[in-house]
């Protein structure tokens, strides 16, 4: 079997028949679909680096490069867009002592080293999967474990989310206004607009904040001179990593979260397309791991396959992997515009706080959704104990010290969930042997 499929022109009725992964559309339609995928990923891919204190322009550019890299490394067989992963926010905040949404991260290099280590670990897991299959991952991280781990990513950040606006009445109200804007888009919008709730909600809140401050004189006004003074074309701000022995064990375990996330995404895409994508899971893990390490090596965020773009595929029923190459090219072009980056930098802190409340809440609920979708039985005491202990360890930021290493709340809870599930399953294993 060749590495790349043999692409064929689409000959069906696009209104009634899906476009397969190995088919392609006319150039005009492909360009429009590529732009749509860029719009879908934009809000989250920009928000994640802003919350961690990374350069959002660079994150956008690297998302495009990494999406094209993913396409090449998976042989163009897995339709996915790679964007900034929210799974890193909590561990980066812990490892760098950075308050989310508070501007540039002064310990950025430390975070980058940890993300590179995570990418390498992720790639190693991918090579193992290519050699052995995926069954061991599903046994190691069943839905009760993955659901709890995903949930604590959101809950762990709850205490720091509003720290930047506490004691500032106007900022608190603007944060709540941002939450309301995103909630309105999520509930009252329809179709593709609903998929862009982060982006459109952010724009609405930005406009309201600008009217309240720059026109009515409330709060701190937005400095639009940053946009005016910026060049149209130029390079983003690159950064070099530092490999800190305390940060590595805090950030590297995120690889297990990315594995669970990618596994779920690819299964979802496979179900939509009607194609068996399981044989390409190993390739996808390796590609995502290499992309994560590459992005962090120049100052970008860790990468993951994006659920937002899966939503676009569900709406359009166009699964052609060539569309994602075009989307990646468009993202790279945006990344080379300092004026675009300056516009992102003007987003006010209270608006980012409100957006983070929504994002972290959605992450927590996504964990619960994993339990519901997989019908996890909490009448079973094993499942009950694994979930309960993991959630409290992660939410309480219970950072276990191993020598001089602090695993942090999310790292500790992730390993605790995996080990606890394995240990409590021994009784079932022994019972089956007796029978």
Coordinates of C-alpha atoms in Angstrom, one line a residue:
X1 CA 0.0 0.0 0.0
X2 CA 1.4 3.4 -1.0
X3 CA 1.9 6.1 1.7
X4 CA -0.5 8.5 0.0
X5 CA -3.9 7.5 -1.5
X6 CA -4.7 8.0 -5.2
X7 CA -6.8 11.2 -5.2
X8 CA -9.8 11.3 -7.5
X9 CA -12.0 14.2 -8.6
X10 CA -15.4 14.3 -6.9
X11 CA -18.2 13.5 -9.3
X12 CA -21.3 13.2 -7.0
X13 CA -23.9 15.8 -6.0
X14 CA -22.3 17.8 -3.2
X15 CA -25.8 18.6 -1.7
X16 CA -26.6 15.0 -1.1
X17 CA -23.4 12.9 -1.2
X18 CA -20.3 13.3 1.0
X19 CA -16.8 14.0 -0.3
X20 CA -14.5 11.1 0.6
X21 CA -11.0 11.6 2.1
X22 CA -9.3 10.7 -1.2
X23 CA -11.5 12.9 -3.4
X24 CA -11.0 16.6 -4.3
X25 CA -13.3 19.4 -5.3
X26 CA -12.8 22.3 -7.9
X27 CA -10.3 25.0 -6.8
X28 CA -13.0 27.6 -6.0
X29 CA -15.0 25.4 -3.7
X30 CA -11.8 24.0 -2.1
X31 CA -10.5 27.5 -1.3
X32 CA -13.9 28.5 0.4
X33 CA -13.9 25.3 2.5
X34 CA -10.2 25.9 3.5
X35 CA -11.1 29.4 4.7
X36 CA -14.0 28.0 6.6
X37 CA -11.7 25.6 8.5
X38 CA -9.4 28.5 9.3
X39 CA -12.4 30.4 10.7
X40 CA -13.5 27.4 12.8
X41 CA -10.1 26.9 14.5
X42 CA -9.3 30.6 14.8
X43 CA -11.0 31.5 18.1
X44 CA -9.5 28.6 20.1
X45 CA -6.1 28.6 18.4
X46 CA -5.7 32.3 19.3
X47 CA -7.2 32.1 22.8
X48 CA -5.0 29.3 24.1
X49 CA -1.7 31.1 23.5
X50 CA -3.1 34.4 24.9
X51 CA -4.1 32.6 28.1
X52 CA -0.6 31.0 28.4
X53 CA 1.3 34.2 27.5
X54 CA 2.5 32.9 24.1
X55 CA 2.7 34.8 20.8
X56 CA -0.7 34.3 19.2
X57 CA 0.7 35.2 15.7
X58 CA 3.3 32.5 15.9
X59 CA 0.7 30.0 17.2
X60 CA -1.5 30.7 14.1
X61 CA 1.5 30.3 11.8
X62 CA 2.6 27.1 13.4
X63 CA -0.9 25.6 13.4
X64 CA -0.8 26.0 9.6
X65 CA 2.7 24.5 9.3
X66 CA 1.8 21.6 11.7
X67 CA -1.4 20.9 9.9
X68 CA 0.5 20.4 6.6
X69 CA 3.1 18.3 8.4
X70 CA 0.3 16.1 9.9
X71 CA -1.1 15.7 6.3
X72 CA 2.3 14.5 5.0
X73 CA 3.1 12.2 8.0
X74 CA -0.3 10.5 7.9
X75 CA -0.1 10.1 4.2
X76 CA -3.1 12.4 3.6
X77 CA -5.4 9.7 5.0
X78 CA -6.7 11.4 8.2
X79 CA -8.7 14.6 7.8
X80 CA -7.7 16.9 10.7
X81 CA -6.6 20.4 11.5
X82 CA -4.0 20.9 14.2
X83 CA -4.4 23.9 16.5
X84 CA -3.3 25.1 20.0
X85 CA -4.1 22.6 22.7
X86 CA -5.9 23.8 25.8
X87 CA -4.6 20.7 27.7
X88 CA -1.3 22.6 28.3
X89 CA -2.8 25.7 30.0
X90 CA -2.9 24.3 33.5
X91 CA 0.5 22.7 33.5
X92 CA 2.1 25.7 31.8
X93 CA 0.6 27.9 34.5
X94 CA 2.0 25.7 37.2
X95 CA 5.4 25.2 35.7
X96 CA 5.9 28.9 34.9
X97 CA 4.0 30.6 37.7
X98 CA 2.1 32.5 35.1
X99 CA -1.5 33.8 35.7
X100 CA -3.7 33.0 32.7
X101 CA -4.5 35.9 30.5
X102 CA -2.1 38.3 32.2
X103 CA 0.1 39.1 29.2
X104 CA 3.5 37.7 28.1
X105 CA 4.8 34.7 30.0
X106 CA 8.2 35.7 31.5
X107 CA 9.1 32.0 31.8
X108 CA 8.1 31.0 28.3
X109 CA 11.3 29.1 27.6
X110 CA 10.7 26.8 30.5
X111 CA 7.2 25.9 29.2
X112 CA 8.6 25.3 25.7
X113 CA 11.1 22.7 26.9
X114 CA 8.3 20.8 28.7
X115 CA 6.1 20.9 25.6
X116 CA 8.9 19.5 23.5
X117 CA 9.4 16.7 26.0
X118 CA 5.6 16.0 25.8
X119 CA 5.8 15.9 22.0
X120 CA 8.6 13.4 22.0
X121 CA 6.7 11.2 24.6
X122 CA 3.6 11.4 22.4
X123 CA 5.6 10.4 19.3
X124 CA 7.1 7.4 21.1
X125 CA 3.6 6.3 22.1
X126 CA 2.6 6.6 18.4
X127 CA 5.5 4.4 17.3
X128 CA 4.5 1.8 19.9
X129 CA 0.9 1.9 18.6
X130 CA 2.1 1.5 15.0
X131 CA 3.9 -1.7 16.2
X132 CA 1.4 -3.1 18.6
X133 CA -2.1 -1.6 17.9
X134 CA -4.4 0.5 20.0
X135 CA -6.0 -2.1 22.3
X136 CA -3.5 -1.5 25.2
X137 CA -4.3 2.2 25.1
X138 CA -8.0 1.6 25.4
X139 CA -7.4 -0.7 28.4
X140 CA -4.9 1.6 30.0
X141 CA -7.2 4.7 29.6
X142 CA -10.9 3.6 29.5
X143 CA -13.7 6.2 29.4
X144 CA -13.8 6.5 33.2
X145 CA -10.1 7.6 33.2
X146 CA -10.2 9.8 30.1
X147 CA -13.4 11.5 31.3
X148 CA -11.9 12.3 34.7
X149 CA -8.6 13.6 33.2
X150 CA -10.3 15.8 30.7
X151 CA -12.6 17.2 33.4
X152 CA -9.8 18.2 35.7
X153 CA -8.1 20.2 32.9
X154 CA -10.9 22.6 33.2
X155 CA -11.5 22.4 36.9
X156 CA -7.8 22.8 37.8
X157 CA -7.8 26.2 36.3
X158 CA -11.0 27.5 38.0
X159 CA -9.2 29.2 40.9
X160 CA -6.8 31.2 38.7
X161 CA -9.3 32.1 36.0
X162 CA -10.8 35.2 37.7
X163 CA -7.8 36.2 39.7
X164 CA -6.9 39.0 37.2
X165 CA -10.3 40.8 37.6
X166 CA -11.0 40.2 41.3
X167 CA -11.6 43.5 43.1
X168 CA -12.2 45.4 39.9
X169 CA -16.0 45.8 39.5
X170 CA -15.9 47.1 35.9
X171 CA -13.6 44.2 34.8
X172 CA -15.8 41.7 36.5
X173 CA -18.9 43.0 34.7
X174 CA -17.0 42.9 31.3
X175 CA -15.9 39.3 32.0
X176 CA -19.5 38.3 32.6
X177 CA -20.6 40.2 29.5
X178 CA -18.1 38.1 27.5
X179 CA -19.6 35.0 29.0
X180 CA -23.1 36.2 28.1
X181 CA -22.0 37.0 24.5
X182 CA -20.6 33.5 24.0
X183 CA -23.7 31.9 25.6
X184 CA -26.0 33.8 23.3
X185 CA -24.1 32.6 20.2
X186 CA -24.0 29.0 21.5
X187 CA -27.8 29.0 22.1
X188 CA -29.4 31.4 19.6
X189 CA -27.1 31.0 16.5
X190 CA -27.6 28.2 14.1
X191 CA -25.4 26.1 11.8
X192 CA -21.9 27.2 11.1
X193 CA -22.2 30.4 13.1
X194 CA -22.8 28.3 16.2
X195 CA -19.5 26.5 15.6
X196 CA -17.7 29.9 15.8
X197 CA -19.1 30.8 19.3
X198 CA -15.6 31.6 20.7
X199 CA -14.6 33.8 17.8
X200 CA -17.9 35.7 17.4
X201 CA -18.5 36.0 21.1
X202 CA -15.0 37.4 21.5
X203 CA -15.6 40.0 18.7
X204 CA -19.0 41.0 20.3
X205 CA -17.4 41.4 23.8
X206 CA -14.5 43.3 22.3
X207 CA -16.8 45.8 20.6
X208 CA -18.9 46.3 23.8
X209 CA -15.7 46.9 25.8
X210 CA -14.4 49.4 23.2
X211 CA -17.7 51.3 23.4
X212 CA -17.7 51.3 27.2
X213 CA -14.0 52.4 27.5
X214 CA -13.0 54.3 24.5
X215 CA -16.3 56.1 24.0
X216 CA -18.0 56.2 27.4
X217 CA -14.8 56.6 29.4
X218 CA -15.3 53.6 31.7
X219 CA -12.3 51.3 32.6
X220 CA -9.0 51.2 30.7
X221 CA -9.3 52.1 27.0
X222 CA -8.0 49.9 24.2
X223 CA -4.8 51.2 22.6
X224 CA -5.6 51.0 18.9
X225 CA -2.3 52.7 18.1
X226 CA -0.7 49.2 18.4
X227 CA -2.6 48.1 15.3
X228 CA -1.9 51.4 13.4
X229 CA 1.8 51.2 14.0
X230 CA 2.3 47.5 13.1
X231 CA 3.5 46.4 9.7
X232 CA 1.4 44.4 7.3
X233 CA 4.0 41.8 6.8
X234 CA 6.8 40.5 9.0
X235 CA 8.0 37.5 11.1
X236 CA 6.3 36.6 14.4
X237 CA 8.3 36.5 17.7
X238 CA 10.3 33.3 17.9
X239 CA 11.6 31.9 21.2
X240 CA 14.0 29.3 22.3
X241 CA 13.3 26.5 24.8
X242 CA 14.9 25.8 28.2
X243 CA 14.9 22.2 29.5
X244 CA 14.1 22.7 33.2
X245 CA 14.1 19.5 35.3
X246 CA 11.2 20.7 37.4
X247 CA 9.0 21.7 34.5
X248 CA 9.5 18.5 32.4
X249 CA 7.6 16.0 34.6
X250 CA 4.8 18.6 35.1
X251 CA 4.2 19.2 31.3
X252 CA 5.3 15.9 29.7
X253 CA 2.3 13.8 31.0
X254 CA 0.0 15.9 28.9
X255 CA 0.9 13.4 26.2
X256 CA -1.5 10.9 27.7
X257 CA -4.3 13.4 27.5
X258 CA -3.5 14.2 23.9
X259 CA -3.5 10.5 23.1
X260 CA -7.0 10.1 24.6
X261 CA -8.2 13.3 22.8
X262 CA -6.8 12.3 19.4
X263 CA -8.1 8.8 19.8
X264 CA -11.6 10.1 20.3
X265 CA -11.4 12.6 17.4
X266 CA -10.2 10.1 14.9
X267 CA -12.8 7.6 15.9
X268 CA -15.4 10.3 15.5
X269 CA -14.1 11.2 12.0
X270 CA -14.0 7.5 11.1
X271 CA -17.7 7.1 12.1
X272 CA -18.6 10.2 10.0
X273 CA -16.7 9.2 6.9
X274 CA -17.6 5.5 7.1
X275 CA -13.9 4.7 6.6
X276 CA -11.8 2.6 8.9
X277 CA -9.1 5.1 10.2
X278 CA -7.9 2.9 13.1
X279 CA -4.9 1.6 11.1
X280 CA -3.6 5.2 10.8
X281 CA -3.9 6.0 14.6
X282 CA -0.2 5.3 15.1
X283 CA 0.8 7.7 12.3
X284 CA -1.6 10.3 13.7
X285 CA 0.0 10.1 17.2
X286 CA 3.5 10.3 15.8
X287 CA 2.6 13.3 13.5
X288 CA 0.9 15.1 16.3
X289 CA 3.8 14.5 18.7
X290 CA 6.4 15.7 16.1
X291 CA 4.2 18.7 15.3
X292 CA 4.0 19.6 19.0
X293 CA 7.7 19.4 19.5
X294 CA 8.4 21.4 16.3
X295 CA 6.0 24.1 17.3
X296 CA 7.5 24.5 20.8
X297 CA 11.0 24.5 19.4
X298 CA 10.4 27.9 17.9
X299 CA 8.1 29.3 20.6
X300 CA 4.7 28.0 19.6
X301 CA 2.0 26.1 21.6
X302 CA 1.5 22.4 21.8
X303 CA -0.7 21.0 19.1
X304 CA -3.8 18.7 18.9
X305 CA -6.4 17.7 16.4
X306 CA -9.3 20.1 16.6
X307 CA -12.9 19.2 17.4
X308 CA -14.1 22.5 15.9
X309 CA -12.9 21.4 12.5
X310 CA -14.6 18.0 13.0
X311 CA -17.8 20.0 13.5
X312 CA -17.2 21.7 10.1
X313 CA -16.8 18.3 8.5
X314 CA -20.0 17.2 10.1
X315 CA -21.9 20.2 8.7
X316 CA -20.3 20.2 5.2
X317 CA -19.8 16.4 4.8
X318 CA -16.6 17.2 2.9
X319 CA -13.8 15.0 4.3
X320 CA -11.2 15.6 1.6
X321 CA -7.8 15.8 3.3
X322 CA -6.5 18.2 0.6
X323 CA -8.8 20.9 2.0
X324 CA -6.6 20.9 5.2
X325 CA -3.5 21.7 3.1
X326 CA -5.2 24.9 1.9
X327 CA -6.4 25.7 5.4
X328 CA -2.8 25.3 6.6
X329 CA -1.5 27.7 3.9
X330 CA -4.1 30.3 4.8
X331 CA -3.1 30.1 8.5
X332 CA 0.6 30.5 7.6
X333 CA -0.2 33.7 5.7
X334 CA -2.1 35.2 8.7
X335 CA 0.9 34.3 10.9
X336 CA 3.2 36.5 8.8
X337 CA 1.2 39.7 9.5
X338 CA 2.3 41.7 12.5
X339 CA -0.8 43.9 12.1
X340 CA -2.9 40.9 12.7
X341 CA -0.9 40.0 15.7
X342 CA -1.2 43.6 17.1
X343 CA -4.9 43.3 16.7
X344 CA -4.9 40.2 18.9
X345 CA -2.7 41.9 21.5
X346 CA -5.4 44.6 22.0
X347 CA -7.9 42.1 23.3
X348 CA -8.6 43.3 26.9
X349 CA -7.8 41.1 29.9
X350 CA -11.5 41.1 31.2
X351 CA -12.6 39.8 27.8
X352 CA -10.0 37.0 27.9
X353 CA -11.1 36.2 31.5
X354 CA -14.7 35.8 30.3
X355 CA -13.6 33.7 27.4
X356 CA -11.5 31.5 29.7
X357 CA -14.5 30.9 32.0
X358 CA -16.4 29.5 29.0
X359 CA -13.5 27.5 27.6
X360 CA -12.5 25.9 30.9
X361 CA -16.1 25.1 31.7
X362 CA -16.6 23.5 28.3
X363 CA -13.5 21.4 28.9
X364 CA -14.8 20.2 32.3
X365 CA -18.2 19.3 30.8
X366 CA -16.5 17.5 27.9
X367 CA -15.1 15.1 30.5
X368 CA -18.6 14.4 31.8
X369 CA -19.8 13.9 28.2
X370 CA -17.2 11.2 27.7
X371 CA -18.8 9.3 30.7
X372 CA -22.3 9.8 29.3
X373 CA -21.5 8.8 25.8
X374 CA -19.7 5.7 26.9
X375 CA -22.4 4.8 29.6
X376 CA -19.8 4.6 32.4
X377 CA -21.5 2.7 35.3
X378 CA -21.0 4.6 38.5
X379 CA -22.8 1.9 40.4
X380 CA -19.5 0.1 40.0
X381 CA -17.3 1.1 43.0
X382 CA -14.2 0.9 40.9
X383 CA -15.4 3.6 38.5
X384 CA -16.7 5.6 41.4
X385 CA -13.4 5.7 43.2
X386 CA -11.3 6.3 40.1
X387 CA -13.4 9.3 39.1
X388 CA -13.9 10.7 42.6
X389 CA -10.2 10.6 43.6
X390 CA -8.9 11.9 40.2
X391 CA -11.3 14.9 40.3
X392 CA -10.4 16.0 43.8
X393 CA -6.6 15.6 43.2
X394 CA -6.8 17.6 40.0
X395 CA -9.2 20.3 41.2
X396 CA -7.3 20.7 44.5
X397 CA -4.0 21.0 42.5
X398 CA -2.5 18.1 44.5
X399 CA 1.1 18.3 43.2
X400 CA 3.0 15.1 44.2
X401 CA 6.7 15.6 44.8
X402 CA 9.0 12.8 43.5
X403 CA 12.4 13.8 44.8
X404 CA 12.9 17.4 43.5
X405 CA 10.2 17.0 40.9
X406 CA 6.7 18.4 41.3
X407 CA 4.2 16.6 39.0
X408 CA 1.6 19.3 39.5
X409 CA -2.1 18.8 40.0
X410 CA -3.0 17.6 36.5
X411 CA 0.1 15.4 36.2
X412 CA -0.5 13.8 39.6
X413 CA -4.2 13.2 38.9
X414 CA -3.5 11.7 35.4
X415 CA -1.1 9.2 36.7
X416 CA -3.3 8.5 39.8
X417 CA -6.3 7.8 37.5
X418 CA -4.3 5.3 35.3
X419 CA -2.6 3.5 38.2
X420 CA -5.7 3.4 40.4
X421 CA -7.8 2.0 37.6
X422 CA -5.2 -0.7 36.9
X423 CA -4.8 -1.6 40.6
X424 CA -8.6 -1.8 41.3
X425 CA -9.0 -3.9 38.2
X426 CA -6.8 -6.6 39.6
X427 CA -9.7 -8.0 41.5
X428 CA -11.7 -8.5 38.3
X429 CA -8.6 -10.0 36.6
X430 CA -8.1 -12.5 39.4
X431 CA -11.8 -13.4 39.5
X432 CA -11.7 -14.1 35.7
X433 CA -8.7 -16.4 36.2
X434 CA -10.4 -18.3 39.0
X435 CA -13.4 -18.9 36.7

